Amino acid sequence: MGKKGDLSNFERGMVVGARRAGLSISQSAQLLGFSHTTISKVYKEWCEKGKTSSMRQSYGRKCLVDARGQRRMSRLIQADRRATLTEITTRYNRGMQQSICEATTRTTLRRMGYNSRRPHRVPLISTTNRKKRLQFARAHQNWTVEDWKNVAWSDESPFLLRHSDGRVRIWREQNENMDPSCLVTNVQAGGGGVMVWGMFSWYTLGPLVPIEHCLNATAYLSIVSDHVHPFMTTMYPSSDGNFQQDNAPCHKARIISNWFLEHDNEFTVLKWPPQSPDLNPIEHLWDVVERELRALDVHPTNLHQLQDAILSIWANISEEFFQHLVESMPRRIKAVLKAKGGQTQY
């Protein structure tokens, strides 16, 4: 018995071709291996409707948001990335003959490729500092990984006993994570349960120093003389090392500048552009510490336990991980050049 049921578009075309070539239903069935009923049905459909496609007409519910409605919804998203589902639905329904519910809005947005996501937090970069970042990137665009191996990175970071989960959400498509309208800016600030200062280079993790009180120029001078100096002279005995620090007020104090001038024959202080945490790979080490703290089975209940946990996590960061961060520096520089000094994905 010949084949029955739905045929592929190719098979249906073969049936029509055989019949148009003058073969009878019996001859076509014998040649193609299909049943007489299938041959007759396919050829009749072609004669009446002029098509061989096996696609059937859809009888489902008509979509409430057509292409024009999707364009309208897209404009609403572009105008206000932080709008809630309720707000988007309300604004869409204004002036429309047929209103939609929030469920339809959600389904439509997902069909269009939009999802509610947390925005990337980036520093607010002024026009002046964009220029300085761009100048730094241009000056170091030819540096290789070997050059960046001669840099020791440093920074301070606070860690809290308890964390706030209050976060803004925005609507965006998958490739819009760095769109200016999808970003939330923040300003660097101190404070926290435990403040630590740390440094590292491609060769090794440096010391992690807890800061008992606020980090002023006097306290930072102790860190520089007791930790930075021995690290730099040990890791770079040929005086070819570069020490990186950001532009915090205590880093720019006169007593700090004078100390570095007295030791400029031992290592160089890298001239760092303002508002550039994305260029400092140590920020990713802080992220590791933060994630590991949150993942602890038993969370610290006091500052002493928190400090011990931070020091333990820092000491166990793998060499492969922090070396990979240093190796990313050429890509970071290219990202700043591409952004013309603006925010980058780092």
Tab-separated table of C-alpha atoms in Angstrom:
chain	number	residue	atom	x	y	z
A	1	MET	CA	0.000	0.000	0.000
A	2	GLY	CA	1.302	3.439	-0.889
A	3	LYS	CA	2.187	6.164	1.561
A	4	LYS	CA	-0.708	8.101	3.090
A	5	GLY	CA	-0.961	11.172	5.271
A	6	ASP	CA	0.906	14.486	5.076
A	7	LEU	CA	3.685	14.700	2.533
A	8	SER	CA	6.668	17.016	2.611
A	9	ASN	CA	6.649	20.026	0.301
A	10	PHE	CA	9.209	18.232	-1.890
A	11	GLU	CA	7.042	15.118	-2.173
A	12	ARG	CA	3.954	17.174	-2.977
A	13	GLY	CA	5.904	18.895	-5.731
A	14	MET	CA	6.853	15.512	-7.182
A	15	VAL	CA	3.165	14.517	-7.288
A	16	VAL	CA	2.186	17.690	-9.144
A	17	GLY	CA	5.136	17.279	-11.513
A	18	ALA	CA	4.181	13.706	-12.369
A	19	ARG	CA	0.543	14.598	-13.062
A	20	ARG	CA	1.493	17.616	-15.166
A	21	ALA	CA	3.821	15.374	-17.187
A	22	GLY	CA	0.754	13.408	-18.288
A	23	LEU	CA	0.947	10.439	-15.936
A	24	SER	CA	-2.346	9.052	-14.675
A	25	ILE	CA	-3.174	8.743	-10.975
A	26	SER	CA	-2.335	5.019	-11.085
A	27	GLN	CA	0.958	5.612	-12.909
A	28	SER	CA	1.933	8.422	-10.497
A	29	ALA	CA	1.067	6.268	-7.482
A	30	GLN	CA	3.118	3.374	-8.831
A	31	LEU	CA	6.077	5.609	-9.709
A	32	LEU	CA	6.187	7.603	-6.452
A	33	GLY	CA	4.922	4.983	-4.037
A	34	PHE	CA	2.006	7.050	-2.745
A	35	SER	CA	-1.612	5.989	-2.445
A	36	HIS	CA	-4.172	6.846	-5.126
A	37	THR	CA	-6.083	8.976	-2.624
A	38	THR	CA	-2.980	11.020	-1.727
A	39	ILE	CA	-2.103	11.595	-5.413
A	40	SER	CA	-5.643	12.728	-6.189
A	41	LYS	CA	-5.890	15.000	-3.137
A	42	VAL	CA	-2.560	16.764	-3.688
A	43	TYR	CA	-3.145	17.348	-7.383
A	44	LYS	CA	-6.701	18.607	-6.771
A	45	GLU	CA	-5.428	21.073	-4.193
A	46	TRP	CA	-2.823	22.348	-6.622
A	47	CYS	CA	-5.436	22.766	-9.404
A	48	GLU	CA	-7.844	24.666	-7.117
A	49	LYS	CA	-5.456	26.754	-4.995
A	50	GLY	CA	-2.257	26.744	-6.997
A	51	LYS	CA	-0.062	25.668	-4.057
A	52	THR	CA	1.856	22.609	-3.001
A	53	SER	CA	2.774	23.730	0.525
A	54	SER	CA	1.594	21.451	3.296
A	55	MET	CA	1.312	24.338	5.771
A	56	ARG	CA	-2.165	24.513	7.164
A	57	GLN	CA	-4.063	27.664	7.962
A	58	SER	CA	-3.852	28.698	11.595
A	59	TYR	CA	-7.141	29.039	13.388
A	60	GLY	CA	-5.683	30.212	16.728
A	61	ARG	CA	-6.570	33.429	18.489
A	62	LYS	CA	-5.473	36.522	16.615
A	63	CYS	CA	-2.452	38.271	18.139
A	64	LEU	CA	-3.610	41.352	20.045
A	65	VAL	CA	-0.349	43.240	19.401
A	66	ASP	CA	0.502	43.422	15.705
A	67	ALA	CA	3.715	44.747	14.159
A	68	ARG	CA	2.556	48.329	14.559
A	69	GLY	CA	1.711	47.697	18.203
A	70	GLN	CA	5.134	46.177	18.778
A	71	ARG	CA	6.785	49.295	17.385
A	72	ARG	CA	4.668	51.373	19.762
A	73	MET	CA	5.690	49.191	22.694
A	74	SER	CA	9.345	49.409	21.687
A	75	ARG	CA	9.141	53.222	21.724
A	76	LEU	CA	7.679	53.090	25.235
A	77	ILE	CA	10.603	50.946	26.388
A	78	GLN	CA	13.155	53.245	24.775
A	79	ALA	CA	11.556	56.258	26.473
A	80	ASP	CA	11.622	54.734	29.971
A	81	ARG	CA	13.821	51.696	30.606
A	82	ARG	CA	12.764	51.496	34.245
A	83	ALA	CA	9.030	51.350	33.609
A	84	THR	CA	7.229	48.498	35.355
A	85	LEU	CA	5.026	46.039	33.513
A	86	THR	CA	1.956	47.850	34.841
A	87	GLU	CA	3.223	51.223	33.642
A	88	ILE	CA	4.058	49.892	30.180
A	89	THR	CA	0.608	48.314	29.841
A	90	THR	CA	-1.151	51.505	31.004
A	91	ARG	CA	0.798	53.707	28.622
A	92	TYR	CA	0.252	51.316	25.727
A	93	ASN	CA	-3.502	51.232	26.253
A	94	ARG	CA	-3.858	55.015	26.101
A	95	GLY	CA	-5.577	55.901	22.844
A	96	MET	CA	-5.886	52.267	21.731
A	97	GLN	CA	-9.273	50.884	20.681
A	98	GLN	CA	-8.478	47.454	22.092
A	99	SER	CA	-6.686	47.314	25.428
A	100	ILE	CA	-4.377	44.538	26.565
A	101	CYS	CA	-3.560	43.053	29.967
A	102	GLU	CA	-0.181	42.774	31.691
A	103	ALA	CA	0.162	39.118	30.702
A	104	THR	CA	-0.139	40.084	27.028
A	105	THR	CA	2.427	42.841	27.544
A	106	ARG	CA	4.849	40.379	29.135
A	107	THR	CA	4.371	37.825	26.341
A	108	THR	CA	4.790	40.479	23.650
A	109	LEU	CA	7.964	41.892	25.204
A	110	ARG	CA	9.520	38.441	25.428
A	111	ARG	CA	8.561	37.722	21.811
A	112	MET	CA	10.292	40.992	20.858
A	113	GLY	CA	13.452	39.926	22.736
A	114	TYR	CA	13.069	42.141	25.817
A	115	ASN	CA	13.662	40.817	29.318
A	116	SER	CA	13.668	42.518	32.704
A	117	ARG	CA	17.265	42.607	33.930
A	118	ARG	CA	19.343	44.398	36.525
A	119	PRO	CA	21.321	47.288	35.007
A	120	HIS	CA	25.105	47.339	35.076
A	121	ARG	CA	26.435	49.760	37.680
A	122	VAL	CA	29.126	52.049	36.306
A	123	PRO	CA	30.806	55.227	37.583
A	124	LEU	CA	29.439	58.550	36.430
A	125	ILE	CA	32.221	59.865	34.185
A	126	SER	CA	32.505	63.602	33.570
A	127	THR	CA	33.514	65.042	30.199
A	128	THR	CA	36.928	66.032	31.563
A	129	ASN	CA	37.603	62.579	32.933
A	130	ARG	CA	36.475	60.928	29.703
A	131	LYS	CA	39.271	62.853	27.979
A	132	LYS	CA	41.795	61.758	30.604
A	133	ARG	CA	40.726	58.120	30.264
A	134	LEU	CA	41.053	58.367	26.502
A	135	GLN	CA	44.518	59.933	26.824
A	136	PHE	CA	45.624	57.104	29.125
A	137	ALA	CA	44.301	54.472	26.719
A	138	ARG	CA	46.071	56.067	23.761
A	139	ALA	CA	49.332	56.280	25.701
A	140	HIS	CA	49.160	52.565	26.577
A	141	GLN	CA	47.504	51.086	23.485
A	142	ASN	CA	50.776	49.482	22.388
A	143	TRP	CA	51.535	47.908	25.753
A	144	THR	CA	51.691	44.132	25.622
A	145	VAL	CA	50.906	41.655	28.373
A	146	GLU	CA	54.627	41.601	29.148
A	147	ASP	CA	54.475	45.332	29.852
A	148	TRP	CA	51.436	44.949	32.120
A	149	LYS	CA	53.255	42.239	34.080
A	150	ASN	CA	55.423	45.041	35.444
A	151	VAL	CA	52.437	46.741	37.109
A	152	ALA	CA	51.374	46.151	40.708
A	153	TRP	CA	47.688	46.933	41.220
A	154	SER	CA	46.190	48.282	44.442
A	155	ASP	CA	42.874	49.439	45.873
A	156	GLU	CA	40.686	49.590	48.979
A	157	SER	CA	37.308	47.939	49.365
A	158	PRO	CA	34.622	47.734	52.073
A	159	PHE	CA	32.754	44.539	52.924
A	160	LEU	CA	29.496	44.511	54.850
A	161	LEU	CA	28.116	42.088	57.374
A	162	ARG	CA	24.650	42.439	55.853
A	163	HIS	CA	23.700	43.213	52.278
A	164	SER	CA	20.827	45.168	50.790
A	165	ASP	CA	18.861	43.423	48.054
A	166	GLY	CA	17.071	46.549	46.817
A	167	ARG	CA	17.924	46.744	43.114
A	168	VAL	CA	16.539	48.586	40.140
A	169	ARG	CA	15.380	46.565	37.137
A	170	ILE	CA	15.168	47.758	33.549
A	171	TRP	CA	13.852	46.402	30.236
A	172	ARG	CA	16.450	45.702	27.567
A	173	GLU	CA	17.349	43.377	24.735
A	174	GLN	CA	20.213	40.900	25.060
A	175	ASN	CA	22.799	43.078	23.283
A	176	GLU	CA	21.887	46.341	25.062
A	177	ASN	CA	23.711	45.744	28.350
A	178	MET	CA	26.034	48.737	27.804
A	179	ASP	CA	23.463	51.062	26.216
A	180	PRO	CA	23.568	54.369	28.196
A	181	SER	CA	19.849	54.128	28.901
A	182	CYS	CA	20.389	50.678	30.456
A	183	LEU	CA	23.042	51.742	32.985
A	184	VAL	CA	22.803	52.879	36.594
A	185	THR	CA	25.565	55.244	37.674
A	186	ASN	CA	27.087	55.276	41.127
A	187	VAL	CA	29.669	57.331	42.957
A	188	GLN	CA	32.615	55.839	44.824
A	189	ALA	CA	32.113	55.956	48.571
A	190	GLY	CA	33.731	54.585	51.693
A	191	GLY	CA	32.188	52.818	54.677
A	192	GLY	CA	31.239	49.246	55.387
A	193	GLY	CA	31.717	46.541	57.987
A	194	VAL	CA	35.398	45.923	57.261
A	195	MET	CA	37.653	47.993	55.027
A	196	VAL	CA	40.739	46.338	53.504
A	197	TRP	CA	43.585	47.491	51.276
A	198	GLY	CA	45.248	45.046	48.918
A	199	MET	CA	47.665	44.770	46.010
A	200	PHE	CA	48.749	42.146	43.488
A	201	SER	CA	50.729	41.723	40.292
A	202	TRP	CA	50.899	39.075	37.589
A	203	TYR	CA	53.497	37.236	39.660
A	204	THR	CA	51.741	36.971	43.006
A	205	LEU	CA	49.027	38.187	45.329
A	206	GLY	CA	50.298	40.902	47.610
A	207	PRO	CA	49.327	41.657	51.199
A	208	LEU	CA	45.748	42.322	52.265
A	209	VAL	CA	45.707	44.897	55.037
A	210	PRO	CA	42.645	45.509	57.265
A	211	ILE	CA	42.005	49.194	57.939
A	212	GLU	CA	40.755	49.722	61.459
A	213	HIS	CA	39.606	53.319	61.045
A	214	CYS	CA	39.267	55.667	58.101
A	215	LEU	CA	42.120	55.612	55.608
A	216	ASN	CA	43.772	59.027	55.861
A	217	ALA	CA	47.155	60.152	54.559
A	218	THR	CA	48.998	59.076	57.721
A	219	ALA	CA	47.523	55.578	57.657
A	220	TYR	CA	48.183	55.255	53.932
A	221	LEU	CA	51.811	56.327	54.400
A	222	SER	CA	52.253	53.384	56.782
A	223	ILE	CA	50.792	51.040	54.163
A	224	VAL	CA	53.060	52.438	51.447
A	225	SER	CA	56.221	52.169	53.534
A	226	ASP	CA	55.417	48.832	55.233
A	227	HIS	CA	53.783	46.960	52.345
A	228	VAL	CA	54.122	48.685	48.958
A	229	HIS	CA	57.848	49.359	49.256
A	230	PRO	CA	58.973	45.809	50.151
A	231	PHE	CA	56.618	44.308	47.573
A	232	MET	CA	57.913	46.503	44.746
A	233	THR	CA	61.608	46.090	45.580
A	234	THR	CA	61.218	42.323	45.932
A	235	MET	CA	59.137	41.691	42.816
A	236	TYR	CA	60.938	44.245	40.632
A	237	PRO	CA	64.575	44.343	41.772
A	238	SER	CA	65.594	45.941	38.464
A	239	SER	CA	63.507	49.045	39.308
A	240	ASP	CA	61.261	48.454	36.276
A	241	GLY	CA	58.035	48.099	38.277
A	242	ASN	CA	55.016	50.403	38.096
A	243	PHE	CA	52.791	50.922	41.106
A	244	GLN	CA	49.116	51.652	40.407
A	245	GLN	CA	46.846	53.561	42.761
A	246	ASP	CA	43.652	55.490	42.112
A	247	ASN	CA	43.061	59.177	42.795
A	248	ALA	CA	41.622	58.960	46.306
A	249	PRO	CA	42.461	62.099	48.366
A	250	CYS	CA	44.737	60.208	50.755
A	251	HIS	CA	46.733	58.874	47.788
A	252	LYS	CA	47.370	62.412	46.548
A	253	ALA	CA	48.377	63.931	49.884
A	254	ARG	CA	51.660	65.844	49.960
A	255	ILE	CA	53.377	63.445	52.368
A	256	ILE	CA	52.530	60.557	50.029
A	257	SER	CA	53.779	62.389	46.933
A	258	ASN	CA	57.002	63.315	48.715
A	259	TRP	CA	57.560	59.697	49.785
A	260	PHE	CA	57.170	58.463	46.226
A	261	LEU	CA	59.565	61.150	44.978
A	262	GLU	CA	62.188	59.935	47.453
A	263	HIS	CA	61.857	56.403	46.088
A	264	ASP	CA	61.415	57.149	42.383
A	265	ASN	CA	64.714	55.407	41.643
A	266	GLU	CA	63.199	52.112	42.855
A	267	PHE	CA	59.851	52.053	41.020
A	268	THR	CA	57.458	54.320	39.133
A	269	VAL	CA	54.002	55.437	40.179
A	270	LEU	CA	51.615	54.938	37.266
A	271	LYS	CA	49.687	58.088	36.354
A	272	TRP	CA	46.118	56.837	36.699
A	273	PRO	CA	43.012	58.355	35.026
A	274	PRO	CA	40.114	59.319	37.343
A	275	GLN	CA	36.926	57.249	37.598
A	276	SER	CA	38.505	54.166	36.037
A	277	PRO	CA	37.696	51.081	38.136
A	278	ASP	CA	37.047	49.220	34.871
A	279	LEU	CA	40.751	49.530	34.062
A	280	ASN	CA	41.858	48.135	37.429
A	281	PRO	CA	41.747	44.312	37.438
A	282	ILE	CA	41.825	44.192	41.239
A	283	GLU	CA	38.123	45.108	41.145
A	284	HIS	CA	37.448	41.557	39.967
A	285	LEU	CA	39.317	40.186	42.982
A	286	TRP	CA	36.969	42.164	45.218
A	287	ASP	CA	34.086	40.585	43.317
A	288	VAL	CA	35.504	37.139	44.077
A	289	VAL	CA	35.758	37.940	47.782
A	290	GLU	CA	32.189	39.304	47.800
A	291	ARG	CA	30.760	36.228	46.046
A	292	GLU	CA	32.617	33.827	48.322
A	293	LEU	CA	31.388	35.686	51.396
A	294	ARG	CA	27.789	35.394	50.209
A	295	ALA	CA	28.281	31.685	49.446
A	296	LEU	CA	29.561	30.773	52.923
A	297	ASP	CA	27.523	28.072	54.653
A	298	VAL	CA	27.952	29.903	57.956
A	299	HIS	CA	27.918	33.684	57.545
A	300	PRO	CA	30.053	35.895	59.803
A	301	THR	CA	28.106	37.391	62.677
A	302	ASN	CA	30.681	39.976	63.802
A	303	LEU	CA	33.448	42.088	62.310
A	304	HIS	CA	36.226	39.816	63.578
A	305	GLN	CA	34.725	36.783	61.833
A	306	LEU	CA	34.131	38.855	58.692
A	307	GLN	CA	37.761	39.982	58.609
A	308	ASP	CA	39.042	36.424	59.045
A	309	ALA	CA	36.781	35.211	56.235
A	310	ILE	CA	37.998	37.958	53.882
A	311	LEU	CA	41.664	37.180	54.579
A	312	SER	CA	41.062	33.461	54.031
A	313	ILE	CA	39.256	33.975	50.719
A	314	TRP	CA	41.971	36.341	49.482
A	315	ALA	CA	44.740	33.867	50.293
A	316	ASN	CA	43.004	31.131	48.273
A	317	ILE	CA	42.462	33.037	45.019
A	318	SER	CA	44.158	30.997	42.308
A	319	GLU	CA	47.225	32.191	40.434
A	320	GLU	CA	45.548	31.301	37.143
A	321	PHE	CA	42.659	33.638	37.920
A	322	PHE	CA	44.616	36.788	38.797
A	323	GLN	CA	47.095	36.236	35.963
A	324	HIS	CA	44.168	36.035	33.548
A	325	LEU	CA	43.003	39.429	34.841
A	326	VAL	CA	46.357	41.028	34.042
A	327	GLU	CA	46.293	39.409	30.598
A	328	SER	CA	42.983	41.197	29.941
A	329	MET	CA	44.590	44.660	30.084
A	330	PRO	CA	45.140	45.082	26.308
A	331	ARG	CA	41.434	44.304	25.779
A	332	ARG	CA	40.441	46.806	28.462
A	333	ILE	CA	42.508	49.517	26.798
A	334	LYS	CA	40.876	48.761	23.444
A	335	ALA	CA	37.436	48.951	25.083
A	336	VAL	CA	38.172	52.441	26.451
A	337	LEU	CA	39.396	53.552	23.019
A	338	LYS	CA	36.248	52.175	21.404
A	339	ALA	CA	34.049	53.929	23.998
A	340	LYS	CA	36.032	57.171	23.493
A	341	GLY	CA	36.777	57.325	27.189
A	342	GLY	CA	33.281	56.294	28.292
A	343	GLN	CA	32.077	53.272	30.259
A	344	THR	CA	33.117	49.791	29.214
A	345	GLN	CA	31.793	46.297	29.922
A	346	TYR	CA	34.576	45.758	32.463
